[in-house]
PDB file of C-alpha atoms in Angstrom:
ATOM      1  CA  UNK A1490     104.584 106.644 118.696  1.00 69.00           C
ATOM      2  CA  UNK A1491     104.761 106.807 114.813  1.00 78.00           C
ATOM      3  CA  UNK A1492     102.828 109.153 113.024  1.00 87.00           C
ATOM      4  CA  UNK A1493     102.608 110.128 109.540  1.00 94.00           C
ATOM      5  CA  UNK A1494     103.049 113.355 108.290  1.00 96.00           C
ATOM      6  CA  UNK A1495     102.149 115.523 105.259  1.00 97.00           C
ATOM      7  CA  UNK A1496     103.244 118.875 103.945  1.00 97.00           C
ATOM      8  CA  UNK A1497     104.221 121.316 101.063  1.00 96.00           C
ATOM      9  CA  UNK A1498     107.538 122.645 102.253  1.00 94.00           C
ATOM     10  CA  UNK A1499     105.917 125.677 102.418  1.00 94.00           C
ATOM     11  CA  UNK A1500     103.626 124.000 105.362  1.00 96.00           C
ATOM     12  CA  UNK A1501     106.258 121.993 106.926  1.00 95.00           C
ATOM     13  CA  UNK A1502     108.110 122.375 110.199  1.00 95.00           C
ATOM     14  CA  UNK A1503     111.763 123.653 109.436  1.00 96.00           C
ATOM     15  CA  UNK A1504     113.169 120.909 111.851  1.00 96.00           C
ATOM     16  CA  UNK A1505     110.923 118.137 109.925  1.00 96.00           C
ATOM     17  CA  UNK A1506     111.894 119.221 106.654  1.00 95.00           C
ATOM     18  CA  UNK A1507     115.571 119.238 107.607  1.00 96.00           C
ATOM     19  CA  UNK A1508     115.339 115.736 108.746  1.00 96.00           C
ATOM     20  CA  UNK A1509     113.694 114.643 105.633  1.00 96.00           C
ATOM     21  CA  UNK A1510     116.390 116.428 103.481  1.00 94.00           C
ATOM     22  CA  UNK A1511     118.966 114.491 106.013  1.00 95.00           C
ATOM     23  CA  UNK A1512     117.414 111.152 105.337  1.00 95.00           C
ATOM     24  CA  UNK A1513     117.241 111.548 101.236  1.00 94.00           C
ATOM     25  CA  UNK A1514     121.185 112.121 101.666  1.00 92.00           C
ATOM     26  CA  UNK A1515     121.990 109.087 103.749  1.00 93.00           C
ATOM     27  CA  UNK A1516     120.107 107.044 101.673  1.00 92.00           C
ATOM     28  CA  UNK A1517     120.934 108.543  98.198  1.00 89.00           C
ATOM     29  CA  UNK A1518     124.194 110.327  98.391  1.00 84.00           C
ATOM     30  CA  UNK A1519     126.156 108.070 100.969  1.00 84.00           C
ATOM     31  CA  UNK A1520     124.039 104.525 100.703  1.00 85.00           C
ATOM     32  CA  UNK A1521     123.410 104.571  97.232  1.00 85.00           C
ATOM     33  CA  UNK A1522     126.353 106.693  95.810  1.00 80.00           C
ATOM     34  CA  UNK A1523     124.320 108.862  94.016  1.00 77.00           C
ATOM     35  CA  UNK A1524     126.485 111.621  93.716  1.00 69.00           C
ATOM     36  CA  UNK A1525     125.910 113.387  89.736  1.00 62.00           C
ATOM     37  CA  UNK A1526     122.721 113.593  90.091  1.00 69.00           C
ATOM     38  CA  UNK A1527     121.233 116.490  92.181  1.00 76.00           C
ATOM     39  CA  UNK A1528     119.231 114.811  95.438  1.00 78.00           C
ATOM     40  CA  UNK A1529     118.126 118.654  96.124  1.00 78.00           C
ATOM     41  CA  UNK A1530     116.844 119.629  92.583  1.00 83.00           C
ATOM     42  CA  UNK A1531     114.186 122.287  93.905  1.00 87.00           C
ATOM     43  CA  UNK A1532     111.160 120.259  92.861  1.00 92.00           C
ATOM     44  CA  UNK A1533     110.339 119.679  96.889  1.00 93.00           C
ATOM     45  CA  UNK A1534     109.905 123.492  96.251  1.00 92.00           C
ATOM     46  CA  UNK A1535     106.754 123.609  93.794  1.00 93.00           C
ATOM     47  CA  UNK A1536     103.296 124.236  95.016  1.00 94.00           C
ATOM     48  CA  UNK A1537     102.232 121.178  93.712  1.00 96.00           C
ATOM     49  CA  UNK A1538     104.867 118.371  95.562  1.00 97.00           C
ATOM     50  CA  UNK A1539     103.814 117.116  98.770  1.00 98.00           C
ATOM     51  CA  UNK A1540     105.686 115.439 101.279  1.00 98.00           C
ATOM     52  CA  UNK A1541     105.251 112.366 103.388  1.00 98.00           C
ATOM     53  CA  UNK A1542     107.354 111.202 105.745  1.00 98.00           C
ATOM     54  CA  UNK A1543     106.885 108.538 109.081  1.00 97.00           C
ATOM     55  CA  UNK A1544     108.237 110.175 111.651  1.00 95.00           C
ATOM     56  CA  UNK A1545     108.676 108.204 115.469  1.00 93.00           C
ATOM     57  CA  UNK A1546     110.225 110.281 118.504  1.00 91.00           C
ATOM     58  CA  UNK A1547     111.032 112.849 116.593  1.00 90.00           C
ATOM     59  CA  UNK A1548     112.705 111.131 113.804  1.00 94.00           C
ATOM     60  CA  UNK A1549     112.352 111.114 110.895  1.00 97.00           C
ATOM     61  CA  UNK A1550     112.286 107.242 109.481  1.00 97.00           C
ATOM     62  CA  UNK A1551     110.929 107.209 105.973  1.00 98.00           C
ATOM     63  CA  UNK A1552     109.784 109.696 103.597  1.00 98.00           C
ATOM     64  CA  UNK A1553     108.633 110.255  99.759  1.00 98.00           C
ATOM     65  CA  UNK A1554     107.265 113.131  98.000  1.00 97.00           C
ATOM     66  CA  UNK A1555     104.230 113.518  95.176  1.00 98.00           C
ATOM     67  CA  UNK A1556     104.525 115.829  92.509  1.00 97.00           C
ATOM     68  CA  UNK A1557     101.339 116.842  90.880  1.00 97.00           C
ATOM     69  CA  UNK A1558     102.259 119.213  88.702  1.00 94.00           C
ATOM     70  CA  UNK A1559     101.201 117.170  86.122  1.00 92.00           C
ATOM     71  CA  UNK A1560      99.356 113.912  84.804  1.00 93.00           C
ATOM     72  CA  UNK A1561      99.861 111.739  85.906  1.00 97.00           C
ATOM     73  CA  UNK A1562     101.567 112.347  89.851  1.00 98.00           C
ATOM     74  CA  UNK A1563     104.483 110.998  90.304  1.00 97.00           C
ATOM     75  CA  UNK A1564     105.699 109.357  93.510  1.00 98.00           C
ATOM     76  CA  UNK A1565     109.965 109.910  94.400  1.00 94.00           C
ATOM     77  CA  UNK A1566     112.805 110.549  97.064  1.00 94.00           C
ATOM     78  CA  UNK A1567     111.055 107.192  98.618  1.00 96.00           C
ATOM     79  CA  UNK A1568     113.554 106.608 101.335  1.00 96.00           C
ATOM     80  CA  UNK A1569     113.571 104.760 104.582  1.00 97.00           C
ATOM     81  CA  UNK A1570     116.332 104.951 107.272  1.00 97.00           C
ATOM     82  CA  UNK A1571     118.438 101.611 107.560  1.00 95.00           C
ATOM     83  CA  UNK A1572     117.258 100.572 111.324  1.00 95.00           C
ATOM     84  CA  UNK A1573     113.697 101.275 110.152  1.00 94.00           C
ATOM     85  CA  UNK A1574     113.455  99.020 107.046  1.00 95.00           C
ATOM     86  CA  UNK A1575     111.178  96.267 107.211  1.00 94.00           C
ATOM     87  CA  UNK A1576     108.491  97.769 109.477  1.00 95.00           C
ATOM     88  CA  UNK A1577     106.542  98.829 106.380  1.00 94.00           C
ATOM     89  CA  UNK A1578     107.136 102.694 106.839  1.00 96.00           C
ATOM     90  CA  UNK A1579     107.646 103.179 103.149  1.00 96.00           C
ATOM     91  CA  UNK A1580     104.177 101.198 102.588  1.00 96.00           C
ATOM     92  CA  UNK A1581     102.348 103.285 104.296  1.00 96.00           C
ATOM     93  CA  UNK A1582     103.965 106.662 102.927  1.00 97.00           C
ATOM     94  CA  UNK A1583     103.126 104.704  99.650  1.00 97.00           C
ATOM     95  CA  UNK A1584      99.401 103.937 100.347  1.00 96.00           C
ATOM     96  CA  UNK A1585      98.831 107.349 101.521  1.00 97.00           C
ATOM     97  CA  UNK A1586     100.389 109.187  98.962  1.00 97.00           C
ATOM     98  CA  UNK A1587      98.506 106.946  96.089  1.00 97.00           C
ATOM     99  CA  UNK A1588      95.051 107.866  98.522  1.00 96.00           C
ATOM    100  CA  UNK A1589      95.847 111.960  98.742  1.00 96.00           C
ATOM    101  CA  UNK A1590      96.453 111.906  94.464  1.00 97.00           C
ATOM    102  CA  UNK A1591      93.560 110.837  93.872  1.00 93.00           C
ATOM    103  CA  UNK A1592      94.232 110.170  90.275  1.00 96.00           C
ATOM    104  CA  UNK A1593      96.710 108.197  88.278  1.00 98.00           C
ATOM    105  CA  UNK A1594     100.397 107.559  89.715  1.00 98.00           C
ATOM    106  CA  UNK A1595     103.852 107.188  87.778  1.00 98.00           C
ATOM    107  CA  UNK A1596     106.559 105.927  89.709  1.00 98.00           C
ATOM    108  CA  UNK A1597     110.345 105.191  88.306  1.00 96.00           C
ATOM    109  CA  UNK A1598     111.032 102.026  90.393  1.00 97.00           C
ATOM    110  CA  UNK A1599     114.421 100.987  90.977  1.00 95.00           C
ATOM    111  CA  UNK A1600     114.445  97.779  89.094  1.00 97.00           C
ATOM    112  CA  UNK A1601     114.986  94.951  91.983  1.00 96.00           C
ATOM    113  CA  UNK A1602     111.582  96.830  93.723  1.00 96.00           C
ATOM    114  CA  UNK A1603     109.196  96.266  90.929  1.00 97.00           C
ATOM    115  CA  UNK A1604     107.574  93.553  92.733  1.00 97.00           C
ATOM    116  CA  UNK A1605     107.015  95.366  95.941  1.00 97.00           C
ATOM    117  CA  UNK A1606     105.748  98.712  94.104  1.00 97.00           C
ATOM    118  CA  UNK A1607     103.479  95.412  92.525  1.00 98.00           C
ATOM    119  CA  UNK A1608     101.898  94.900  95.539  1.00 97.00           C
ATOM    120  CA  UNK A1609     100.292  98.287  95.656  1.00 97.00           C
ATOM    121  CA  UNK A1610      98.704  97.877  92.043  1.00 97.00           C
ATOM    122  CA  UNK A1611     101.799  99.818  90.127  1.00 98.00           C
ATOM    123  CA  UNK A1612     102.359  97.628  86.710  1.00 98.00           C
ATOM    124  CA  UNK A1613     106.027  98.544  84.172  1.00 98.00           C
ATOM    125  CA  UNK A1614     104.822 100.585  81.299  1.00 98.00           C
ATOM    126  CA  UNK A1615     107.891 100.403  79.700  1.00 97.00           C
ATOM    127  CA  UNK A1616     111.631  98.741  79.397  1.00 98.00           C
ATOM    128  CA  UNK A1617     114.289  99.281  81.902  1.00 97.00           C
ATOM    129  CA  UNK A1618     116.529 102.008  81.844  1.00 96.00           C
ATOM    130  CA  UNK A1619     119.638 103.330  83.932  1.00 93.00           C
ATOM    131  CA  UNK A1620     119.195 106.224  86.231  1.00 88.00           C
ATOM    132  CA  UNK A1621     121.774 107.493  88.407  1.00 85.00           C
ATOM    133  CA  UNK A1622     123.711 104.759  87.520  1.00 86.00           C
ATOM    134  CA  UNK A1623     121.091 102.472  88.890  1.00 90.00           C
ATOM    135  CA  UNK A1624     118.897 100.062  86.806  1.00 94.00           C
ATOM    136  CA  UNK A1625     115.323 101.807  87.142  1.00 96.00           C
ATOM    137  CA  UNK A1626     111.770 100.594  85.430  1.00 98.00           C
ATOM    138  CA  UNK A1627     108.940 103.206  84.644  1.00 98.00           C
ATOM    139  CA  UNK A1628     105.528 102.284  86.318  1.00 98.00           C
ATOM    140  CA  UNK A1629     102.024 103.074  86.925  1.00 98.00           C
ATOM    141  CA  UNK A1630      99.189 103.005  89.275  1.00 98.00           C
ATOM    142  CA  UNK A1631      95.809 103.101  87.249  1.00 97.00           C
ATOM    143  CA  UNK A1632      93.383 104.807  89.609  1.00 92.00           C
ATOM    144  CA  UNK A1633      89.909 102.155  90.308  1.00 85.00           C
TER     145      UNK A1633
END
């Protein structure tokens, strides 16, 4: 069964948040080669970052965290594992994350996903830029 969970770290199961910290580094680190920037750079940490993750027998499959420390939130770490992808995990991590903010939502998109953050009502704001070594584009959900 797949269910979707929420937490602060503070509120999260030290098993769950272990396999959401294991997921961000498969994807990140040894997928993506992201290996200058820090994947564990103590925002997961703040009072005010939540995260979501789908987890299914006890793995974890996708994840993402909010921050909402300031205005507007900010959706990142969106990560699925590679035998989950196209199930539309990360969708609904993205849809319920955008629904628990309840306000305005920045997200910087790695470039060839600007269409599928699109879907969910996210438009660019701005030009691209590199990231991590990875083309990125700065975005925004408007809240209704």
């Amino acid at each position: 069964m797949v269910t979707i969970g929420r937490a602060t770290v503070r509120d999260a199961d030290p098993a769950v948040l272990y396999r959401i910290l294991r997921l961000r580094t498969q994807v990140f680190v040894h997928e993506q080669r992201i290996v200058y920037e820090e994947e564990i750079d103590g925002r997961d940490l703040e009072d005010t970052t939540t995260l979501f993750w789908v987890e299914e027998n006890g793995e974890v499959l996708a994840t993402l965290r909010l921050l909402q420390d300031d205005l507007p939130a900010h959706v990142g770490r969106v990560a699925t594992a590679q035998q989950a992808r196209g199930r539309g995990l990360a969708a609904d991590l993205v849809r319920a994350a955008l629904d628990h903010a309840g306000t305005d939502v920045a997200i910087s998109a790695q470039a060839y996903l600007e269409g599928w953050y699109g879907r969910f009502g996210f438009v660019r704001t701005g030009e691209n830029y590199l990231e991590a070594g990875i083309d990125h584009v700065p975005m925004l959900f408007t809240r209704p």
